[in-house]
C-alpha positions as a LaTeX table, in Angstrom:
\begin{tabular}{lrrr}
\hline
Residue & $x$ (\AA) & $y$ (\AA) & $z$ (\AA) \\
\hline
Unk1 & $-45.19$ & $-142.10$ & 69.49 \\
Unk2 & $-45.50$ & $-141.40$ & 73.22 \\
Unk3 & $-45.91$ & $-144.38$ & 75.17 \\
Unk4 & $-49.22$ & $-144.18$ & 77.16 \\
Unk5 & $-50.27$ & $-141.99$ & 79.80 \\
Unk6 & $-49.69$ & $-143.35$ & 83.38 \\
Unk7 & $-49.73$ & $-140.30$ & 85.29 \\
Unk8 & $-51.51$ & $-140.03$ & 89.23 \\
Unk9 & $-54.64$ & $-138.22$ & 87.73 \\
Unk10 & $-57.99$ & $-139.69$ & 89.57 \\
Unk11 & $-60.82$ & $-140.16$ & 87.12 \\
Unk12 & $-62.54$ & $-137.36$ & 88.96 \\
Unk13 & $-59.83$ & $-135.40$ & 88.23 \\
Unk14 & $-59.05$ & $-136.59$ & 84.51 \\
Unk15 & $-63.16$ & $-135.53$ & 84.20 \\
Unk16 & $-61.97$ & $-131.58$ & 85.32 \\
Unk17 & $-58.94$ & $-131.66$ & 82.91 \\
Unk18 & $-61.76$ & $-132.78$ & 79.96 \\
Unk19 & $-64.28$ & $-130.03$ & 80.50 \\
Unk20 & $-61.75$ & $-127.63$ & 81.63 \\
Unk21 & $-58.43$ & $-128.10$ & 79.82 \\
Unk22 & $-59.54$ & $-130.07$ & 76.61 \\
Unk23 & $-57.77$ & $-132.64$ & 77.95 \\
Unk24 & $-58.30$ & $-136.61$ & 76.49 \\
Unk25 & $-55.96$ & $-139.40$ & 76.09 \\
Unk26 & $-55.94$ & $-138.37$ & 72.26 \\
Unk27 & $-54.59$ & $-134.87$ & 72.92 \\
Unk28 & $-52.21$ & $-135.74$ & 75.78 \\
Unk29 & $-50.79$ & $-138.24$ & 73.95 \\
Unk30 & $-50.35$ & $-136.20$ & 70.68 \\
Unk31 & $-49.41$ & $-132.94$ & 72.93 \\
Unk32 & $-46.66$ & $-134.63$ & 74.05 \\
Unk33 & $-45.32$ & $-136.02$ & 71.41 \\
Unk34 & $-45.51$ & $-132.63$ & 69.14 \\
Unk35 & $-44.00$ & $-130.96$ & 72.28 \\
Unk36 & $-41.15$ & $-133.12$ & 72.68 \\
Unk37 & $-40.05$ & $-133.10$ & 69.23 \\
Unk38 & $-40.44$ & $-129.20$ & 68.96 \\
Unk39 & $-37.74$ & $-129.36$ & 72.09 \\
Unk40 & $-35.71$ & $-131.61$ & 70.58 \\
Unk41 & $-35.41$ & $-129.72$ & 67.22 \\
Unk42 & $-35.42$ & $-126.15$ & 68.71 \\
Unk43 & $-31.83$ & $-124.51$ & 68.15 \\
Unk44 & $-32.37$ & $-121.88$ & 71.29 \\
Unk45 & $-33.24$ & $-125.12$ & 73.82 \\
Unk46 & $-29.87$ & $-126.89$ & 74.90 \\
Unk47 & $-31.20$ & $-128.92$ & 78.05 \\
Unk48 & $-34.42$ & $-129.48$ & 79.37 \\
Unk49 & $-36.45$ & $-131.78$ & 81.46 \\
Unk50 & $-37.91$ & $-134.77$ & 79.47 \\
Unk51 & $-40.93$ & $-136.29$ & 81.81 \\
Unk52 & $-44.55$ & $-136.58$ & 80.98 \\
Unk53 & $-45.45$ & $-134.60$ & 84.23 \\
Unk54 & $-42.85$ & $-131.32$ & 83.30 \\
Unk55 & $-44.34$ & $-130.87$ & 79.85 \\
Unk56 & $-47.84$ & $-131.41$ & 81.03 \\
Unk57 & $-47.62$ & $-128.31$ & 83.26 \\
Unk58 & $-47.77$ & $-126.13$ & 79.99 \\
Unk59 & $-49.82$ & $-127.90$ & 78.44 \\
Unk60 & $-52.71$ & $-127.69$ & 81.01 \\
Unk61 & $-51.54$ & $-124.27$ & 81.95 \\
Unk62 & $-52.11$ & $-123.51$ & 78.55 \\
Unk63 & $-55.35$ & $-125.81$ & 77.60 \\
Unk64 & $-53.40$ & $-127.55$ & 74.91 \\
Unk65 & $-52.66$ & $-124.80$ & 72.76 \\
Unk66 & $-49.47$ & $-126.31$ & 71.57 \\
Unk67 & $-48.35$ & $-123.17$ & 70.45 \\
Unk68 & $-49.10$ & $-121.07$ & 73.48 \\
Unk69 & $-47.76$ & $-123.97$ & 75.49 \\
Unk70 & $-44.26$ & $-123.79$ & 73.43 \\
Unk71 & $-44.15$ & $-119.85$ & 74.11 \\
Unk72 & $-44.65$ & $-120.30$ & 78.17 \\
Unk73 & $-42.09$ & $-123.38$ & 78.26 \\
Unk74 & $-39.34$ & $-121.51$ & 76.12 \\
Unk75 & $-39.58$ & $-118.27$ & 78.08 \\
Unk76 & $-39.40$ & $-120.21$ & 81.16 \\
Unk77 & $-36.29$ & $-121.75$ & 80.53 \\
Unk78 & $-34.53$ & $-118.32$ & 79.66 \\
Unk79 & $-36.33$ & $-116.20$ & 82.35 \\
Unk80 & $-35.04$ & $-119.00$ & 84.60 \\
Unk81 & $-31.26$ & $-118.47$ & 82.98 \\
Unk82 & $-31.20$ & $-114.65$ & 82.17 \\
Unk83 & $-32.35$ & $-113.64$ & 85.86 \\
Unk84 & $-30.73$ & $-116.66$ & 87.84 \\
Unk85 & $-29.78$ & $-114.55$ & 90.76 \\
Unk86 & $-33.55$ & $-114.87$ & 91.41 \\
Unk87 & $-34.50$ & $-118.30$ & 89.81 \\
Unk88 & $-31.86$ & $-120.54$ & 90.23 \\
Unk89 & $-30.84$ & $-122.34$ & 93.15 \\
Unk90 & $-34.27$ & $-123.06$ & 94.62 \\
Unk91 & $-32.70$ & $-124.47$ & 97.40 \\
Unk92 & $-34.72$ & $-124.93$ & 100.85 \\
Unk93 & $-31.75$ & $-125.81$ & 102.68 \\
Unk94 & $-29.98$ & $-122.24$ & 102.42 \\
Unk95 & $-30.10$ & $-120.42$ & 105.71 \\
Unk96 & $-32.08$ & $-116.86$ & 104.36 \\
Unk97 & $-34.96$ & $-119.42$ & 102.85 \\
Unk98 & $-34.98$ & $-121.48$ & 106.23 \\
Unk99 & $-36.10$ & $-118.41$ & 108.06 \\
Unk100 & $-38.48$ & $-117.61$ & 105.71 \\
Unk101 & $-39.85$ & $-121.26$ & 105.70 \\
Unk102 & $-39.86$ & $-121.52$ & 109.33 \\
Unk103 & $-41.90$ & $-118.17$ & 110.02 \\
Unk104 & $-44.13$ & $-118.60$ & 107.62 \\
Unk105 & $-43.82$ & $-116.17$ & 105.26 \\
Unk106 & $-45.26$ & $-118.61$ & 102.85 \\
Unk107 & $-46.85$ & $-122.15$ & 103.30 \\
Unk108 & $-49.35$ & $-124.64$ & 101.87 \\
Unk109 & $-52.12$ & $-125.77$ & 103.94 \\
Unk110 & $-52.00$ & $-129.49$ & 103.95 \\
Unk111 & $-54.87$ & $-131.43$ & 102.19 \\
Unk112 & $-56.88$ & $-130.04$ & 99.81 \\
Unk113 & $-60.72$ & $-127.90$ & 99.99 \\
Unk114 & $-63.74$ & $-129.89$ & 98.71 \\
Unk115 & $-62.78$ & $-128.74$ & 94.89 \\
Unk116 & $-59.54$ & $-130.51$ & 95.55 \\
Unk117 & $-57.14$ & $-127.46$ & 95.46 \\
Unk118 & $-54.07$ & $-126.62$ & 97.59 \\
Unk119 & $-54.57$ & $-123.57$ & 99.45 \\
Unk120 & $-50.95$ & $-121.21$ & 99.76 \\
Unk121 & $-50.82$ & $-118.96$ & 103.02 \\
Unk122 & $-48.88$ & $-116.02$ & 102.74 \\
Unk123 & $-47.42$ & $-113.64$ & 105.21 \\
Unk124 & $-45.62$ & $-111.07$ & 103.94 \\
Unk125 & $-44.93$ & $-108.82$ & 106.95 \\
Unk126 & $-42.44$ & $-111.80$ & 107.73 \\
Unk127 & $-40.17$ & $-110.59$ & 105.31 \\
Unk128 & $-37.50$ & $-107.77$ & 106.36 \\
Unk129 & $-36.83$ & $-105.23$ & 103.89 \\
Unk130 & $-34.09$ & $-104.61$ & 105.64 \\
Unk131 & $-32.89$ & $-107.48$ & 106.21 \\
Unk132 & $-33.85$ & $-109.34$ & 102.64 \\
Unk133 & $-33.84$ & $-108.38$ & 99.07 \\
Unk134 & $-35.61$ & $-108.94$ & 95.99 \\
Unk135 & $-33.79$ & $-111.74$ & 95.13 \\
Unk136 & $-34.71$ & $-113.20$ & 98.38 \\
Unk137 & $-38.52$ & $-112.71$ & 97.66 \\
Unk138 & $-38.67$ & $-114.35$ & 93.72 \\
Unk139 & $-36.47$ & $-117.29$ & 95.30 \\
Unk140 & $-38.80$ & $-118.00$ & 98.02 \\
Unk141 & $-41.91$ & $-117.75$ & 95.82 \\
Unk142 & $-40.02$ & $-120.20$ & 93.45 \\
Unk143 & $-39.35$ & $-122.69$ & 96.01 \\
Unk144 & $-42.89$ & $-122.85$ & 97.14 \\
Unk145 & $-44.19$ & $-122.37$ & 94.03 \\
Unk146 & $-42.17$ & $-125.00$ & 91.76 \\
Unk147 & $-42.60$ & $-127.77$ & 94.97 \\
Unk148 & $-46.33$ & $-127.54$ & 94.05 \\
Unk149 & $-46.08$ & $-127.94$ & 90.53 \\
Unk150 & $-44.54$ & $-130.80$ & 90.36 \\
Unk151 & $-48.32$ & $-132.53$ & 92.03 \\
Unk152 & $-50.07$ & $-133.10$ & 88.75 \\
Unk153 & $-53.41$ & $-132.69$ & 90.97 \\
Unk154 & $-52.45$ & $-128.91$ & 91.08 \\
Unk155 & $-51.83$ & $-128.72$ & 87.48 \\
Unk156 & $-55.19$ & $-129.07$ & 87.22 \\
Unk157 & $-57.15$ & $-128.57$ & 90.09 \\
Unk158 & $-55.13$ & $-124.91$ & 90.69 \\
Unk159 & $-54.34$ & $-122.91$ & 94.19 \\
Unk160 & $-56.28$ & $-120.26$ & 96.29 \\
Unk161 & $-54.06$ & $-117.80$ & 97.64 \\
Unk162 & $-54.52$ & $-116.24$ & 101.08 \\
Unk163 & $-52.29$ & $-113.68$ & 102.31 \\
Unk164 & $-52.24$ & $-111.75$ & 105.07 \\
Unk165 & $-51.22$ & $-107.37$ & 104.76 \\
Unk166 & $-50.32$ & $-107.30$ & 108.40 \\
Unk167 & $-47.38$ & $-105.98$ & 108.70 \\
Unk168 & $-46.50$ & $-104.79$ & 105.42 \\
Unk169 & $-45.25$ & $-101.37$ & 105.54 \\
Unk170 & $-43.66$ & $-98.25$ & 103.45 \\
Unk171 & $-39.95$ & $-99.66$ & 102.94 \\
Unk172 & $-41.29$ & $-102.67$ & 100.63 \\
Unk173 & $-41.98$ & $-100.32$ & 97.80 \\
Unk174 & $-38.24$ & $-99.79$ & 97.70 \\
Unk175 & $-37.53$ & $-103.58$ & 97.21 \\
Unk176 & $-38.73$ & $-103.32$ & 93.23 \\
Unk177 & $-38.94$ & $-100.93$ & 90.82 \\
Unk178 & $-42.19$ & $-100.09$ & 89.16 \\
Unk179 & $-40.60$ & $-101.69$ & 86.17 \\
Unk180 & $-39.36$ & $-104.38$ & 87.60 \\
Unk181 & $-42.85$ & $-104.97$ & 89.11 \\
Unk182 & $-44.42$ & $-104.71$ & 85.84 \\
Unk183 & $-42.19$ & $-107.41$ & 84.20 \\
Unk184 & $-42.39$ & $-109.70$ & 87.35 \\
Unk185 & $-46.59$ & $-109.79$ & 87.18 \\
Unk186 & $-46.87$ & $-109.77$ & 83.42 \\
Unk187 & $-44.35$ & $-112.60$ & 83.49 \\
Unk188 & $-45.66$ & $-114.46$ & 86.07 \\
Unk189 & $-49.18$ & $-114.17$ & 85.01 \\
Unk190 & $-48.16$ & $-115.50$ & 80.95 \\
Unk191 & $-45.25$ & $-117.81$ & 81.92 \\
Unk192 & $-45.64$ & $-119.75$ & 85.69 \\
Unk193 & $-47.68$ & $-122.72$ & 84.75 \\
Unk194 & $-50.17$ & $-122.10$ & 87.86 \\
Unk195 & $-53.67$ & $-121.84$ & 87.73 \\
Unk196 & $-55.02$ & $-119.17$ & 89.97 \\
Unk197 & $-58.69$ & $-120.00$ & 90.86 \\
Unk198 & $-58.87$ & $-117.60$ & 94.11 \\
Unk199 & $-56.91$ & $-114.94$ & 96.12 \\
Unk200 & $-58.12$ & $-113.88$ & 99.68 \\
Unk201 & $-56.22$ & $-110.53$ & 100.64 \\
Unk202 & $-56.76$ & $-109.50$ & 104.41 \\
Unk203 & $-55.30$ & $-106.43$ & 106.56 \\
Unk204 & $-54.23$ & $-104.47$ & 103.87 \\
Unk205 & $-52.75$ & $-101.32$ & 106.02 \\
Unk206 & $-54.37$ & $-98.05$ & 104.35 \\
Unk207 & $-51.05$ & $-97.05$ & 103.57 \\
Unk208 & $-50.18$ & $-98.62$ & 100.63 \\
Unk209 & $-54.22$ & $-99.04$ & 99.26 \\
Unk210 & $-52.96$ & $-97.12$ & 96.31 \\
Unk211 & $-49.59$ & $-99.81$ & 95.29 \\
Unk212 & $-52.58$ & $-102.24$ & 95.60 \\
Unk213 & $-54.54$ & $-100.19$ & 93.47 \\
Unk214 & $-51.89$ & $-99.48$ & 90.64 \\
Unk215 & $-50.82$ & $-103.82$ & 91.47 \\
Unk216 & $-54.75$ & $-104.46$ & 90.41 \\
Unk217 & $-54.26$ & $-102.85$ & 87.12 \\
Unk218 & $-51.52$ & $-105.18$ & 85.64 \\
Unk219 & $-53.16$ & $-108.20$ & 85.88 \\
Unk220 & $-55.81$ & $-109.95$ & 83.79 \\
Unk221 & $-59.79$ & $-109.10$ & 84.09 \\
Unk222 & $-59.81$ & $-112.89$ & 85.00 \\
Unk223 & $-57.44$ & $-112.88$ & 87.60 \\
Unk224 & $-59.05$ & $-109.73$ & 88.89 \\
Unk225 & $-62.18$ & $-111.08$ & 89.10 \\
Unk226 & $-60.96$ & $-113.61$ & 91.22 \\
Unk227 & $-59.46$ & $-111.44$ & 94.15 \\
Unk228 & $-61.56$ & $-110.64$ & 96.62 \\
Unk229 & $-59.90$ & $-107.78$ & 100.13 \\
Unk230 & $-61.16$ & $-107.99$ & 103.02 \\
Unk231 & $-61.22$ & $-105.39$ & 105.95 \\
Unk232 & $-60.75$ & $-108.24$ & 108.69 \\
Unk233 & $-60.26$ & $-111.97$ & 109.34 \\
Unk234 & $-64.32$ & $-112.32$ & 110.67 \\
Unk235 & $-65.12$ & $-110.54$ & 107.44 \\
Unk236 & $-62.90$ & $-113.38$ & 105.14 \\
Unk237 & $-64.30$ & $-116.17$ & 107.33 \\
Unk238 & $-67.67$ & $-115.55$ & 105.73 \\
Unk239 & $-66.72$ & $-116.41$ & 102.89 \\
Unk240 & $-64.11$ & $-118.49$ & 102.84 \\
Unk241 & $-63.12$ & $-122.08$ & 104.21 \\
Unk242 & $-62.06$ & $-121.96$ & 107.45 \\
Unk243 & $-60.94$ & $-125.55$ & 107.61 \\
Unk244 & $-57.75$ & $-124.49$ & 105.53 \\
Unk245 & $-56.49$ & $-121.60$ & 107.31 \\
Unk246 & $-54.23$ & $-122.03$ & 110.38 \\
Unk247 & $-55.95$ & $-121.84$ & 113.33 \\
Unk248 & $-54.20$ & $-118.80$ & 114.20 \\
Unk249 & $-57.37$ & $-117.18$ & 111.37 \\
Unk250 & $-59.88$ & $-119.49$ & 112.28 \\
Unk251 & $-58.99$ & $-122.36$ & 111.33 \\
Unk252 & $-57.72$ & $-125.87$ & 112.79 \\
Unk253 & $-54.56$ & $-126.69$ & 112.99 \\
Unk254 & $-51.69$ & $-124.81$ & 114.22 \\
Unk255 & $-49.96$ & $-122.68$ & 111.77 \\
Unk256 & $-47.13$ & $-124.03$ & 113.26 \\
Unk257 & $-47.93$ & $-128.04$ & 112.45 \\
Unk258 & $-49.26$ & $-126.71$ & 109.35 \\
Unk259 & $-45.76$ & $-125.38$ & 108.49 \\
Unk260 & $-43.17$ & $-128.64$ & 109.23 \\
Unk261 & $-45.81$ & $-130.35$ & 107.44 \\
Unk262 & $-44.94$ & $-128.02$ & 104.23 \\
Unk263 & $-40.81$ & $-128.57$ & 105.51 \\
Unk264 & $-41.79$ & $-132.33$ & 104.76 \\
Unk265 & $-43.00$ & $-131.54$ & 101.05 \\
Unk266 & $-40.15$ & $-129.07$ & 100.40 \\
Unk267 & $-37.59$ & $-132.30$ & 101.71 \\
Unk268 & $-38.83$ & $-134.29$ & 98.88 \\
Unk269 & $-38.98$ & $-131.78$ & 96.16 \\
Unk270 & $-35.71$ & $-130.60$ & 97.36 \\
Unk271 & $-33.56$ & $-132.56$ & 94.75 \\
Unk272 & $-35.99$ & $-132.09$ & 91.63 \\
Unk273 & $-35.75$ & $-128.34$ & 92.22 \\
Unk274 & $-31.77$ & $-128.52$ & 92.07 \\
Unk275 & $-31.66$ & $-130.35$ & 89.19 \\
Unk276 & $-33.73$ & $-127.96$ & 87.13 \\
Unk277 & $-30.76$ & $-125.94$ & 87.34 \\
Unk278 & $-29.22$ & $-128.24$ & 84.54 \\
Unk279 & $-31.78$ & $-126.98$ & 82.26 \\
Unk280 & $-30.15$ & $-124.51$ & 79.37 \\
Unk281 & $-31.14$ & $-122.18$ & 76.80 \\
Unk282 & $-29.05$ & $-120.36$ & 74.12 \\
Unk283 & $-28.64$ & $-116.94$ & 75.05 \\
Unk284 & $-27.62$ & $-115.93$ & 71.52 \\
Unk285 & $-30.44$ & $-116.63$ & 69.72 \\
Unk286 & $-32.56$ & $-114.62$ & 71.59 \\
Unk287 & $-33.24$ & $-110.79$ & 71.34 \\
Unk288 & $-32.18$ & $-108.41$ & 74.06 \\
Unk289 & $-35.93$ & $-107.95$ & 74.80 \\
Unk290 & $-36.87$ & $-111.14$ & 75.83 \\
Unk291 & $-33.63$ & $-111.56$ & 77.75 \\
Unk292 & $-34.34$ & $-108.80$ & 79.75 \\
Unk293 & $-38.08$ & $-109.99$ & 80.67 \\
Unk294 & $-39.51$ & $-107.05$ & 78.73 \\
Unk295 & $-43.16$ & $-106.86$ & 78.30 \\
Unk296 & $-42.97$ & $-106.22$ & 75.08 \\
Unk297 & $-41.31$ & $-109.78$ & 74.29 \\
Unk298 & $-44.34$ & $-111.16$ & 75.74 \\
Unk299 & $-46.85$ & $-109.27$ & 73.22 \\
Unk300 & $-44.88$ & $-110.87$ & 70.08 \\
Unk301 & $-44.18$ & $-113.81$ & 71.75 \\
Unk302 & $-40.65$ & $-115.94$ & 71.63 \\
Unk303 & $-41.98$ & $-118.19$ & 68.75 \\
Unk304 & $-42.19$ & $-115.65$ & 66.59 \\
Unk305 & $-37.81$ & $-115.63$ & 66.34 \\
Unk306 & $-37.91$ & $-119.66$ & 65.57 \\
Unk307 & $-38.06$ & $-119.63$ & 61.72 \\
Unk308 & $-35.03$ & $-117.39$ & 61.17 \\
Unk309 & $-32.88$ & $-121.12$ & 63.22 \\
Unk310 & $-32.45$ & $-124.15$ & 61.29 \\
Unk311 & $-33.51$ & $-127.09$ & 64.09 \\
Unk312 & $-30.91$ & $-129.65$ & 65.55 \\
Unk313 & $-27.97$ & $-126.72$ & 65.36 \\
Unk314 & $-27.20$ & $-127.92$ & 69.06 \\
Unk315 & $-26.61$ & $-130.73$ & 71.14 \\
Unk316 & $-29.45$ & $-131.81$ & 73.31 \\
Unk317 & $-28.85$ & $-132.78$ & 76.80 \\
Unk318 & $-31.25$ & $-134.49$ & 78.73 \\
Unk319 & $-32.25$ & $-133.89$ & 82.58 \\
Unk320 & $-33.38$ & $-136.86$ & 83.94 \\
\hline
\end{tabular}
């Protein structure tokens, strides 16, 4: 069996993952366990992570559904292999992501709002379309996103998103297709282990209304429900918390402290984020579908192709 939990979690913390994640010693420990075992016997996985804290982002993400949990975790690892122009090599230290990084096209506030939750500020009228590419944009959002998940606090408490339209204009429509956005929300929304408890949208130029429009209509009723647009910054700070937005939109601190603060958290997850890079999955024993990212593949689900492997068919290597 799984040795015993001794993960970070507060008690006031553990409380939120009982009444909101059916989480208890009695299902971690048995989550874990079954989890590990279905990884170690499944033909398609051929390397992946082994710690507590990896697995338990499914799992919360998830509420314990083992099954569900299996189904996120498996199309991770190939979404991360089959597109890894875009999701490998979340390195901070390559020069394109240092700009970003440095001019804040995305950043998390430091400390956390009186429900405990990071807050993620994002700017995208920092990004060039001109001058970056798709691949550019999923990388970024994977090195911010990933350095966060690795805080067991935010696997349960979640993020509030607040981004900022200004400067967003025509030519960013060009840097996805509408398929391409499709599969990237869809995706995202079914497969990031990130729990999405608020999104603050603010100078959203007129221009592109409708993409937000159409962008409203993939995602779930509960994520919907959770977005709230704004047609200025003394319209948001009504409602929201001030204290963790950069002073620059009310706030406190500098965006600019607030940002080599971030730099500081990125340094340390720096190395984990590499390594996950060693994780593998079998190409061939997955359809063309799910390969590609297709929507559909997330309807059926991957689990649904186990039962036609017979388990322990590969070697398993382990990522420490």
């Amino acid at each position: 069996m799984c040795p015993s939990y001794n993960g970070p979690l507060s008690a006031a913390t553990l409380q939120i993952a009982r009444e909101e994640l059916r989480e208890t010693d009695s299902s971690r420990e048995q989550a874990l366990q079954q989890i590990k075992d279905w990884v170690r016997m499944n033909p398609r996985i051929i390397s992946c992570r082994q710690d507590d804290s990896f697995f338990l982002r499914f799992l919360r993400f998830k509420k314990f559904s083992i099954p569900m949990a299996q189904e996120a975790l498996e199309r991770y690892l190939l979404l991360r292999q089959t597109i890894s122009q875009a999701f490998h090599n979340f390195d901070c230290h390559l020069p394109r992501m240092e700009y970003l990084i440095n001019n804040g096209y995305m950043f998390a506030s430091p400390g956390r709002d009186q429900q405990g939750r990071r807050w993620i500020i994002a700017r995208p009228g920092v990004f060039d379309p001109y001058k970056f590419i798709n691949e550019d944009m999923c990388r970024i959002h994977g090195i911010i996103y990933e350095t966060l998940m690795e805080e067991e606090e935010n696997q349960v408490r979640g993020f509030v998103h607040f981004a900022d339209g200004a400067g967003v204009s025509f030519p960013y429509l060009t840097l996805f297709t509408p398929k391409e956005a499709v599969r990237i929300v869809k995706n995202g929304e079914r497969t990031l282990p990130m729990r999405h408890k608020e999104v603050h949208v603010i100078n959203v130029p007129q221009s592109l209304k409708y993409v937000l429009d159409w962008g409203m209509t993939l995602i779930s009723d509960k994520i919907k429900e959770r977005v709230k647009i704004y047609t200025s910054i003394e319209e948001a700070l009504k409602q929201v918390d001030s204290s963790m937005l950069p002073k620059e939109y009310g706030g406190n601190m500098p965006m600019a402290e607030m940002i080599e603060l971030f730099k500081q958290e990125l340094e340390a997850k720096r190395q984990t984020l590499i390594d996950n890079d060693k994780m593998e999955v079998c190409l061939d024993l997955f359809p063309e579908n799910a390969k590609a990212g297709a929507v559909s593949a997330l309807k059926s689900g991957c689990n649904q192709y186990q039962s036609n492997f017979h388990c322990g068919s590969f070697r398993k290597l382990e990522v420490d």
